[in-house]
Amino acid sequence: MRDGPDIARIASLVGDPARANMLMALMDGGALTASELAVEAGVSLPTASSHLSKLMDGGLLALASQGRHRYYSLSGTQIASMLESIMGVAAAVGPRRTRPGPKDETMRVARVCYDHLAGEQAVAMLDGFLARDILVVAGEIVTLGPAGKEFFATAGIDIAALSGRRRPLCRSCLDWSVRRSHLAGALGAAILDHIMDRKWARRLPGSRAVRFTPPGRLAFEGVFLPPR
Amino acid sequence: MRDGPDIARIASLVGDPARANMLMALMDGGALTASELAVEAGVSLPTASSHLSKLMDGGLLALASQGRHRYYSLSGTQIASMLESIMGVAAAVGPRRTRPGPKDETMRVARVCYDHLAGEQAVAMLDGFLARDILVVAGEIVTLGPAGKEFFATAGIDIAALSGRRRPLCRSCLDWSVRRSHLAGALGAAILDHIMDRKWARRLPGSRAVRFTPPGRLAFEGVFLPPR
DNA sequence: AGAATGCTTCGATTAGTGTCGAACTATGCG
DNA sequence: CGCATAGTTCGACACTAATCGAAGCATTCT
């Protein structure tokens, strides 16, 4: 017996291919039913159900019952963070079994991570925020900088409405594809909503990848990235 | 089959209790022999050997053969980062099986994470560096700030000697006990060396916990923490 | 060279767990 | 009230993988 938290218990939950696929499918922050997750994992419904109850016992999933549907989702951003961290190792040490195809390219540029934007675009955005004192960072904690309040007001994001919650306004989240951090937290989620509401980008069906439309990309860069 | 890196393969490697114990024992960044790791994991030598070759295949461990000893260590800081991230989840969702005893208290305050200092002291140190513009941070990348060069010169840490290597000078590493980041990278390692060289603190035998001596703590706070 | 130590490989046993079909429960619809 | 759909539980099977003892290699000490 060793000290410290029971890391093997958590890791073994993620260590089964079927469960890993389910978790990956939930990485976009959405909620899926047991049947949908069974398809994602490529197993039968009973098998999926068994896995789901294990993941629930382990505390990795949250459950929302709505009528005869039971929606499963990741139980928090911390879970998504851990999964991205494991993905980082897997991408680094693993054999390049998935050589960068067109979809992977899109995924590297922009994708959804739990409920916020990840990938090169997201990393560039956070870097820009920090460079322009819109955000400042200490450790994992990211907070509004001197230029922040005004910036988000003109960008059309209501900071005040976001700050009330228990959830931290900003957080950083390590990116498996670029090995840099991007913006998570309530603000990260709000920005993703902003992008989707304006249809600047659309989700690729059945994937976490996000493809910007040409005008959408220009709009996004104009509002959220620093001028070059 | 899904896109993305093979996360299940990595997680299942960590998911076995014996292997998890071995990895935890290596979290202090040291290198241990197969026999030592067998003891840590509580298994026989053949069993340990089998696990070690699996971890090698998975790319999680590095091996240094010296004579008839074979020293195993984590293959990089990224592995340590991932483990801390899993520990974070395990600590958050897991039952409090290890209720905070005296040793855990010490561990929370200061411990060794791979090759640098972690725990409350380390988090306070990084926060202080950022507040005083000794370091600045953008995403996961931490770099020297305007006040950095002078600070480390007076503190007695030779930045120039550290910058030559391929290893990044600074990095942040998420702390499972405090859920904040602390300083990793070559600079983080150099500071831990600094502390140990001057015997400001000592490692608790058989643990990653670090206990400062009373005068050592004062010296550390005087040099590396901001004045209150 | 011979003995001793560190470590790995082999072989056999065993425990755990992932898998699915079938039966069972629950919710919603007509 | 029956029928269809969503989901869980049960039982049986198969397979992986963890485990250890014994034997085999490699390196160092005497």
PDB file of C-alpha atoms in Angstrom, chain B:
ATOM      1  CA  MET B   1     -13.026   2.819 -33.968  1.00  0.00           C
ATOM      2  CA  ARG B   2     -12.700   6.408 -33.057  1.00  0.00           C
ATOM      3  CA  ASP B   3     -10.298   9.155 -33.926  1.00  0.00           C
ATOM      4  CA  GLY B   4      -7.621  10.498 -31.647  1.00  0.00           C
ATOM      5  CA  PRO B   5      -4.750   8.896 -29.815  1.00  0.00           C
ATOM      6  CA  ASP B   6      -5.005   5.504 -28.170  1.00  0.00           C
ATOM      7  CA  ILE B   7      -5.916   6.639 -24.714  1.00  0.00           C
ATOM      8  CA  ALA B   8      -7.113   3.247 -23.487  1.00  0.00           C
ATOM      9  CA  ARG B   9      -3.704   1.707 -24.051  1.00  0.00           C
ATOM     10  CA  ILE B  10      -2.008   4.285 -21.848  1.00  0.00           C
ATOM     11  CA  ALA B  11      -4.702   4.302 -19.204  1.00  0.00           C
ATOM     12  CA  SER B  12      -4.768   0.531 -18.885  1.00  0.00           C
ATOM     13  CA  LEU B  13      -1.035   0.580 -18.266  1.00  0.00           C
ATOM     14  CA  VAL B  14      -1.615   2.896 -15.326  1.00  0.00           C
ATOM     15  CA  GLY B  15      -4.740   0.993 -14.383  1.00  0.00           C
ATOM     16  CA  ASP B  16      -3.047  -1.965 -12.788  1.00  0.00           C
ATOM     17  CA  PRO B  17      -2.376  -1.442  -9.064  1.00  0.00           C
ATOM     18  CA  ALA B  18       1.129  -2.871  -9.205  1.00  0.00           C
ATOM     19  CA  ARG B  19       2.111  -0.663 -12.120  1.00  0.00           C
ATOM     20  CA  ALA B  20       0.415   2.352 -10.589  1.00  0.00           C
ATOM     21  CA  ASN B  21       2.444   1.888  -7.425  1.00  0.00           C
ATOM     22  CA  MET B  22       5.633   1.674  -9.445  1.00  0.00           C
ATOM     23  CA  LEU B  23       4.804   4.872 -11.296  1.00  0.00           C
ATOM     24  CA  MET B  24       3.956   6.639  -8.058  1.00  0.00           C
ATOM     25  CA  ALA B  25       7.275   5.565  -6.624  1.00  0.00           C
ATOM     26  CA  LEU B  26       8.986   7.151  -9.618  1.00  0.00           C
ATOM     27  CA  MET B  27       7.061  10.397  -9.330  1.00  0.00           C
ATOM     28  CA  ASP B  28       9.940  11.884  -7.413  1.00  0.00           C
ATOM     29  CA  GLY B  29      11.934  11.788 -10.628  1.00  0.00           C
ATOM     30  CA  GLY B  30      14.416   9.306  -9.294  1.00  0.00           C
ATOM     31  CA  ALA B  31      15.511   6.065 -10.906  1.00  0.00           C
ATOM     32  CA  LEU B  32      14.892   2.760  -9.167  1.00  0.00           C
ATOM     33  CA  THR B  33      16.011  -0.778  -9.883  1.00  0.00           C
ATOM     34  CA  ALA B  34      13.648  -3.589 -10.716  1.00  0.00           C
ATOM     35  CA  SER B  35      13.991  -5.098  -7.241  1.00  0.00           C
ATOM     36  CA  GLU B  36      13.234  -1.823  -5.521  1.00  0.00           C
ATOM     37  CA  LEU B  37      10.179  -1.348  -7.673  1.00  0.00           C
ATOM     38  CA  ALA B  38       9.058  -4.888  -6.906  1.00  0.00           C
ATOM     39  CA  VAL B  39       9.070  -3.982  -3.222  1.00  0.00           C
ATOM     40  CA  GLU B  40       7.238  -0.720  -3.871  1.00  0.00           C
ATOM     41  CA  ALA B  41       4.556  -2.538  -5.817  1.00  0.00           C
ATOM     42  CA  GLY B  42       4.374  -5.416  -3.373  1.00  0.00           C
ATOM     43  CA  VAL B  43       4.895  -8.128  -5.975  1.00  0.00           C
ATOM     44  CA  SER B  44       7.542 -10.697  -6.728  1.00  0.00           C
ATOM     45  CA  LEU B  45      10.512  -9.955  -8.903  1.00  0.00           C
ATOM     46  CA  PRO B  46       9.296 -11.830 -11.987  1.00  0.00           C
ATOM     47  CA  THR B  47       5.948 -10.101 -11.803  1.00  0.00           C
ATOM     48  CA  ALA B  48       7.610  -6.742 -11.485  1.00  0.00           C
ATOM     49  CA  SER B  49       9.830  -7.492 -14.427  1.00  0.00           C
ATOM     50  CA  SER B  50       6.847  -8.325 -16.560  1.00  0.00           C
ATOM     51  CA  HIS B  51       5.136  -5.084 -15.611  1.00  0.00           C
ATOM     52  CA  LEU B  52       8.259  -3.091 -16.285  1.00  0.00           C
ATOM     53  CA  SER B  53       8.617  -4.413 -19.794  1.00  0.00           C
ATOM     54  CA  LYS B  54       5.005  -3.491 -20.458  1.00  0.00           C
ATOM     55  CA  LEU B  55       5.589   0.015 -19.204  1.00  0.00           C
ATOM     56  CA  MET B  56       8.670   0.212 -21.407  1.00  0.00           C
ATOM     57  CA  ASP B  57       6.716  -0.949 -24.432  1.00  0.00           C
ATOM     58  CA  GLY B  58       4.129   1.677 -23.661  1.00  0.00           C
ATOM     59  CA  GLY B  59       6.821   4.335 -23.610  1.00  0.00           C
ATOM     60  CA  LEU B  60       6.119   5.437 -20.060  1.00  0.00           C
ATOM     61  CA  LEU B  61       9.496   4.484 -18.679  1.00  0.00           C
ATOM     62  CA  ALA B  62      13.105   5.116 -19.583  1.00  0.00           C
ATOM     63  CA  LEU B  63      15.834   2.631 -18.831  1.00  0.00           C
ATOM     64  CA  ALA B  64      19.448   3.228 -17.878  1.00  0.00           C
ATOM     65  CA  SER B  65      21.609   0.137 -17.614  1.00  0.00           C
ATOM     66  CA  GLN B  66      24.558   0.515 -15.305  1.00  0.00           C
ATOM     67  CA  GLY B  67      26.484  -2.679 -14.873  1.00  0.00           C
ATOM     68  CA  ARG B  68      24.199  -5.316 -13.503  1.00  0.00           C
ATOM     69  CA  HIS B  69      21.717  -2.723 -12.298  1.00  0.00           C
ATOM     70  CA  ARG B  70      18.926  -1.535 -14.484  1.00  0.00           C
ATOM     71  CA  TYR B  71      17.530   1.795 -13.420  1.00  0.00           C
ATOM     72  CA  TYR B  72      13.993   2.640 -14.430  1.00  0.00           C
ATOM     73  CA  SER B  73      12.593   6.161 -14.416  1.00  0.00           C
ATOM     74  CA  LEU B  74       9.681   8.045 -15.897  1.00  0.00           C
ATOM     75  CA  SER B  75      10.388   8.789 -19.523  1.00  0.00           C
ATOM     76  CA  GLY B  76       9.599  12.480 -19.182  1.00  0.00           C
ATOM     77  CA  THR B  77       7.873  15.263 -17.341  1.00  0.00           C
ATOM     78  CA  GLN B  78       4.783  14.794 -19.458  1.00  0.00           C
ATOM     79  CA  ILE B  79       4.250  11.414 -17.831  1.00  0.00           C
ATOM     80  CA  ALA B  80       4.541  12.958 -14.383  1.00  0.00           C
ATOM     81  CA  SER B  81       2.075  15.632 -15.433  1.00  0.00           C
ATOM     82  CA  MET B  82      -0.437  13.054 -16.561  1.00  0.00           C
ATOM     83  CA  LEU B  83      -0.079  11.124 -13.318  1.00  0.00           C
ATOM     84  CA  GLU B  84      -0.661  14.254 -11.245  1.00  0.00           C
ATOM     85  CA  SER B  85      -3.731  14.931 -13.325  1.00  0.00           C
ATOM     86  CA  ILE B  86      -5.095  11.449 -12.645  1.00  0.00           C
ATOM     87  CA  MET B  87      -4.268  11.898  -8.973  1.00  0.00           C
ATOM     88  CA  GLY B  88      -6.328  15.065  -9.048  1.00  0.00           C
ATOM     89  CA  VAL B  89      -9.390  13.211 -10.266  1.00  0.00           C
ATOM     90  CA  ALA B  90      -8.818  10.326  -7.893  1.00  0.00           C
ATOM     91  CA  ALA B  91      -8.512  12.707  -4.966  1.00  0.00           C
ATOM     92  CA  ALA B  92     -11.641  14.558  -6.001  1.00  0.00           C
ATOM     93  CA  VAL B  93     -13.983  11.658  -6.683  1.00  0.00           C
ATOM     94  CA  GLY B  94     -12.396   8.921  -4.632  1.00  0.00           C
ATOM     95  CA  PRO B  95     -13.486   8.043  -1.143  1.00  0.00           C
ATOM     96  CA  ARG B  96     -11.246   9.591   1.417  1.00  0.00           C
ATOM     97  CA  ARG B  97      -9.543   6.307   2.012  1.00  0.00           C
ATOM     98  CA  THR B  98      -6.401   8.030   3.173  1.00  0.00           C
ATOM     99  CA  ARG B  99      -7.649  10.510   5.676  1.00  0.00           C
ATOM    100  CA  PRO B 100      -5.160  13.287   6.205  1.00  0.00           C
ATOM    101  CA  GLY B 101      -2.624  11.964   8.654  1.00  0.00           C
ATOM    102  CA  PRO B 102       0.537  13.742   9.739  1.00  0.00           C
ATOM    103  CA  LYS B 103       2.472  12.484   6.722  1.00  0.00           C
ATOM    104  CA  ASP B 104      -0.238  13.565   4.289  1.00  0.00           C
ATOM    105  CA  GLU B 105      -0.233  16.992   5.877  1.00  0.00           C
ATOM    106  CA  THR B 106       3.492  17.296   5.193  1.00  0.00           C
ATOM    107  CA  MET B 107       2.871  16.026   1.688  1.00  0.00           C
ATOM    108  CA  ARG B 108       0.260  18.678   1.036  1.00  0.00           C
ATOM    109  CA  VAL B 109       2.605  21.424   2.147  1.00  0.00           C
ATOM    110  CA  ALA B 110       5.654  20.321   0.214  1.00  0.00           C
ATOM    111  CA  ARG B 111       6.626  17.293  -1.788  1.00  0.00           C
ATOM    112  CA  VAL B 112       8.760  16.285  -4.715  1.00  0.00           C
ATOM    113  CA  CYS B 113       7.014  15.995  -8.077  1.00  0.00           C
ATOM    114  CA  TYR B 114       9.310  14.276 -10.556  1.00  0.00           C
ATOM    115  CA  ASP B 115      12.267  16.611 -10.134  1.00  0.00           C
ATOM    116  CA  HIS B 116      10.811  19.799  -8.770  1.00  0.00           C
ATOM    117  CA  LEU B 117       8.958  21.021  -5.716  1.00  0.00           C
ATOM    118  CA  ALA B 118       5.169  20.688  -5.475  1.00  0.00           C
ATOM    119  CA  GLY B 119       2.561  21.421  -2.826  1.00  0.00           C
ATOM    120  CA  GLU B 120       1.399  24.618  -1.170  1.00  0.00           C
ATOM    121  CA  GLN B 121       4.875  26.037  -0.798  1.00  0.00           C
ATOM    122  CA  ALA B 122       5.596  25.525  -4.475  1.00  0.00           C
ATOM    123  CA  VAL B 123       2.294  27.041  -5.538  1.00  0.00           C
ATOM    124  CA  ALA B 124       2.919  30.067  -3.341  1.00  0.00           C
ATOM    125  CA  MET B 125       6.364  30.410  -4.879  1.00  0.00           C
ATOM    126  CA  LEU B 126       5.072  30.419  -8.454  1.00  0.00           C
ATOM    127  CA  ASP B 127       2.307  32.864  -7.580  1.00  0.00           C
ATOM    128  CA  GLY B 128       4.909  35.138  -6.054  1.00  0.00           C
ATOM    129  CA  PHE B 129       7.124  34.937  -9.128  1.00  0.00           C
ATOM    130  CA  LEU B 130       4.228  35.894 -11.363  1.00  0.00           C
ATOM    131  CA  ALA B 131       3.045  38.708  -9.127  1.00  0.00           C
ATOM    132  CA  ARG B 132       6.515  40.228  -9.080  1.00  0.00           C
ATOM    133  CA  ASP B 133       7.102  39.890 -12.863  1.00  0.00           C
ATOM    134  CA  ILE B 134       9.933  37.466 -12.249  1.00  0.00           C
ATOM    135  CA  LEU B 135       8.134  35.056 -14.533  1.00  0.00           C
ATOM    136  CA  VAL B 136       5.375  35.614 -17.045  1.00  0.00           C
ATOM    137  CA  VAL B 137       3.116  32.999 -18.459  1.00  0.00           C
ATOM    138  CA  ALA B 138       1.221  32.379 -21.668  1.00  0.00           C
ATOM    139  CA  GLY B 139      -0.640  29.134 -21.766  1.00  0.00           C
ATOM    140  CA  GLU B 140       1.537  26.339 -20.528  1.00  0.00           C
ATOM    141  CA  ILE B 141       4.607  28.271 -21.553  1.00  0.00           C
ATOM    142  CA  VAL B 142       6.291  30.155 -18.746  1.00  0.00           C
ATOM    143  CA  THR B 143       9.143  32.522 -19.505  1.00  0.00           C
ATOM    144  CA  LEU B 144      11.414  34.904 -17.674  1.00  0.00           C
ATOM    145  CA  GLY B 145       9.804  38.247 -16.941  1.00  0.00           C
ATOM    146  CA  PRO B 146      11.393  41.683 -16.749  1.00  0.00           C
ATOM    147  CA  ALA B 147      12.508  41.209 -13.156  1.00  0.00           C
ATOM    148  CA  GLY B 148      13.585  37.625 -13.662  1.00  0.00           C
ATOM    149  CA  LYS B 149      17.216  37.808 -14.650  1.00  0.00           C
ATOM    150  CA  GLU B 150      18.225  39.992 -11.758  1.00  0.00           C
ATOM    151  CA  PHE B 151      16.164  38.036  -9.239  1.00  0.00           C
ATOM    152  CA  PHE B 152      17.710  34.666  -9.975  1.00  0.00           C
ATOM    153  CA  ALA B 153      21.179  36.176 -10.139  1.00  0.00           C
ATOM    154  CA  THR B 154      20.867  37.467  -6.579  1.00  0.00           C
ATOM    155  CA  ALA B 155      19.178  34.259  -5.482  1.00  0.00           C
ATOM    156  CA  GLY B 156      22.225  32.374  -6.703  1.00  0.00           C
ATOM    157  CA  ILE B 157      20.700  30.439  -9.586  1.00  0.00           C
ATOM    158  CA  ASP B 158      22.577  30.461 -12.861  1.00  0.00           C
ATOM    159  CA  ILE B 159      19.940  30.934 -15.523  1.00  0.00           C
ATOM    160  CA  ALA B 160      22.433  30.941 -18.381  1.00  0.00           C
ATOM    161  CA  ALA B 161      23.645  27.443 -17.491  1.00  0.00           C
ATOM    162  CA  LEU B 162      20.054  26.186 -17.610  1.00  0.00           C
ATOM    163  CA  SER B 163      18.969  27.742 -20.883  1.00  0.00           C
ATOM    164  CA  GLY B 164      21.341  25.800 -23.093  1.00  0.00           C
ATOM    165  CA  ARG B 165      19.547  22.492 -22.790  1.00  0.00           C
ATOM    166  CA  ARG B 166      16.797  21.215 -24.977  1.00  0.00           C
ATOM    167  CA  ARG B 167      14.547  21.042 -21.943  1.00  0.00           C
ATOM    168  CA  PRO B 168      12.270  24.045 -21.493  1.00  0.00           C
ATOM    169  CA  LEU B 169      13.420  26.396 -18.787  1.00  0.00           C
ATOM    170  CA  CYS B 170      10.047  26.731 -17.155  1.00  0.00           C
ATOM    171  CA  ARG B 171       6.810  24.835 -17.305  1.00  0.00           C
ATOM    172  CA  SER B 172       3.764  24.712 -15.128  1.00  0.00           C
ATOM    173  CA  CYS B 173       2.538  21.473 -13.605  1.00  0.00           C
ATOM    174  CA  LEU B 174      -0.936  20.980 -12.174  1.00  0.00           C
ATOM    175  CA  ASP B 175      -0.952  20.146  -8.491  1.00  0.00           C
ATOM    176  CA  TRP B 176      -3.310  17.398  -7.402  1.00  0.00           C
ATOM    177  CA  SER B 177      -3.523  18.503  -3.792  1.00  0.00           C
ATOM    178  CA  VAL B 178      -4.171  22.196  -4.328  1.00  0.00           C
ATOM    179  CA  ARG B 179      -5.521  22.205  -7.907  1.00  0.00           C
ATOM    180  CA  ARG B 180      -3.208  25.009  -8.803  1.00  0.00           C
ATOM    181  CA  SER B 181      -0.032  24.998 -10.810  1.00  0.00           C
ATOM    182  CA  HIS B 182       3.513  24.996  -9.628  1.00  0.00           C
ATOM    183  CA  LEU B 183       6.797  25.554 -11.403  1.00  0.00           C
ATOM    184  CA  ALA B 184       8.320  22.643 -13.311  1.00  0.00           C
ATOM    185  CA  GLY B 185      10.955  22.545 -16.041  1.00  0.00           C
ATOM    186  CA  ALA B 186      14.679  23.078 -15.718  1.00  0.00           C
ATOM    187  CA  LEU B 187      14.218  26.081 -13.444  1.00  0.00           C
ATOM    188  CA  GLY B 188      11.884  24.197 -11.144  1.00  0.00           C
ATOM    189  CA  ALA B 189      14.442  21.421 -10.916  1.00  0.00           C
ATOM    190  CA  ALA B 190      17.255  23.881 -10.255  1.00  0.00           C
ATOM    191  CA  ILE B 191      15.350  25.464  -7.395  1.00  0.00           C
ATOM    192  CA  LEU B 192      14.734  22.072  -5.808  1.00  0.00           C
ATOM    193  CA  ASP B 193      18.462  21.353  -6.111  1.00  0.00           C
ATOM    194  CA  HIS B 194      19.162  24.723  -4.539  1.00  0.00           C
ATOM    195  CA  ILE B 195      16.975  23.839  -1.566  1.00  0.00           C
ATOM    196  CA  MET B 196      18.463  20.402  -1.151  1.00  0.00           C
ATOM    197  CA  ASP B 197      22.076  21.516  -1.574  1.00  0.00           C
ATOM    198  CA  ARG B 198      21.662  23.960   1.271  1.00  0.00           C
ATOM    199  CA  LYS B 199      19.866  21.338   3.372  1.00  0.00           C
ATOM    200  CA  TRP B 200      16.914  23.644   3.882  1.00  0.00           C
ATOM    201  CA  ALA B 201      14.695  20.606   3.711  1.00  0.00           C
ATOM    202  CA  ARG B 202      14.964  16.865   3.712  1.00  0.00           C
ATOM    203  CA  ARG B 203      13.052  14.088   2.030  1.00  0.00           C
ATOM    204  CA  LEU B 204      11.008  11.852   4.291  1.00  0.00           C
ATOM    205  CA  PRO B 205      12.359   8.342   3.744  1.00  0.00           C
ATOM    206  CA  GLY B 206      10.195   6.204   1.521  1.00  0.00           C
ATOM    207  CA  SER B 207       7.948   9.095   0.574  1.00  0.00           C
ATOM    208  CA  ARG B 208       7.822  12.028  -1.771  1.00  0.00           C
ATOM    209  CA  ALA B 209       7.039  14.325   1.123  1.00  0.00           C
ATOM    210  CA  VAL B 210       9.518  17.057   1.950  1.00  0.00           C
ATOM    211  CA  ARG B 211       9.879  18.638   5.370  1.00  0.00           C
ATOM    212  CA  PHE B 212      11.578  21.985   5.736  1.00  0.00           C
ATOM    213  CA  THR B 213      13.805  22.533   8.742  1.00  0.00           C
ATOM    214  CA  PRO B 214      12.738  25.617  10.720  1.00  0.00           C
ATOM    215  CA  PRO B 215      15.739  27.734   9.649  1.00  0.00           C
ATOM    216  CA  GLY B 216      15.518  26.252   6.155  1.00  0.00           C
ATOM    217  CA  ARG B 217      11.945  27.333   5.828  1.00  0.00           C
ATOM    218  CA  LEU B 218      12.804  30.879   6.816  1.00  0.00           C
ATOM    219  CA  ALA B 219      15.668  30.926   4.343  1.00  0.00           C
ATOM    220  CA  PHE B 220      13.456  29.560   1.554  1.00  0.00           C
ATOM    221  CA  GLU B 221      10.716  32.056   2.235  1.00  0.00           C
ATOM    222  CA  GLY B 222      13.203  34.894   2.456  1.00  0.00           C
ATOM    223  CA  VAL B 223      14.735  34.114  -0.906  1.00  0.00           C
ATOM    224  CA  PHE B 224      11.872  32.761  -3.019  1.00  0.00           C
ATOM    225  CA  LEU B 225       8.618  34.036  -1.525  1.00  0.00           C
ATOM    226  CA  PRO B 226       7.500  37.656  -1.721  1.00  0.00           C
ATOM    227  CA  PRO B 227       7.877  39.675   1.505  1.00  0.00           C
ATOM    228  CA  ARG B 228       4.615  40.026   3.347  1.00  0.00           C
TER     229      ARG B 228
END
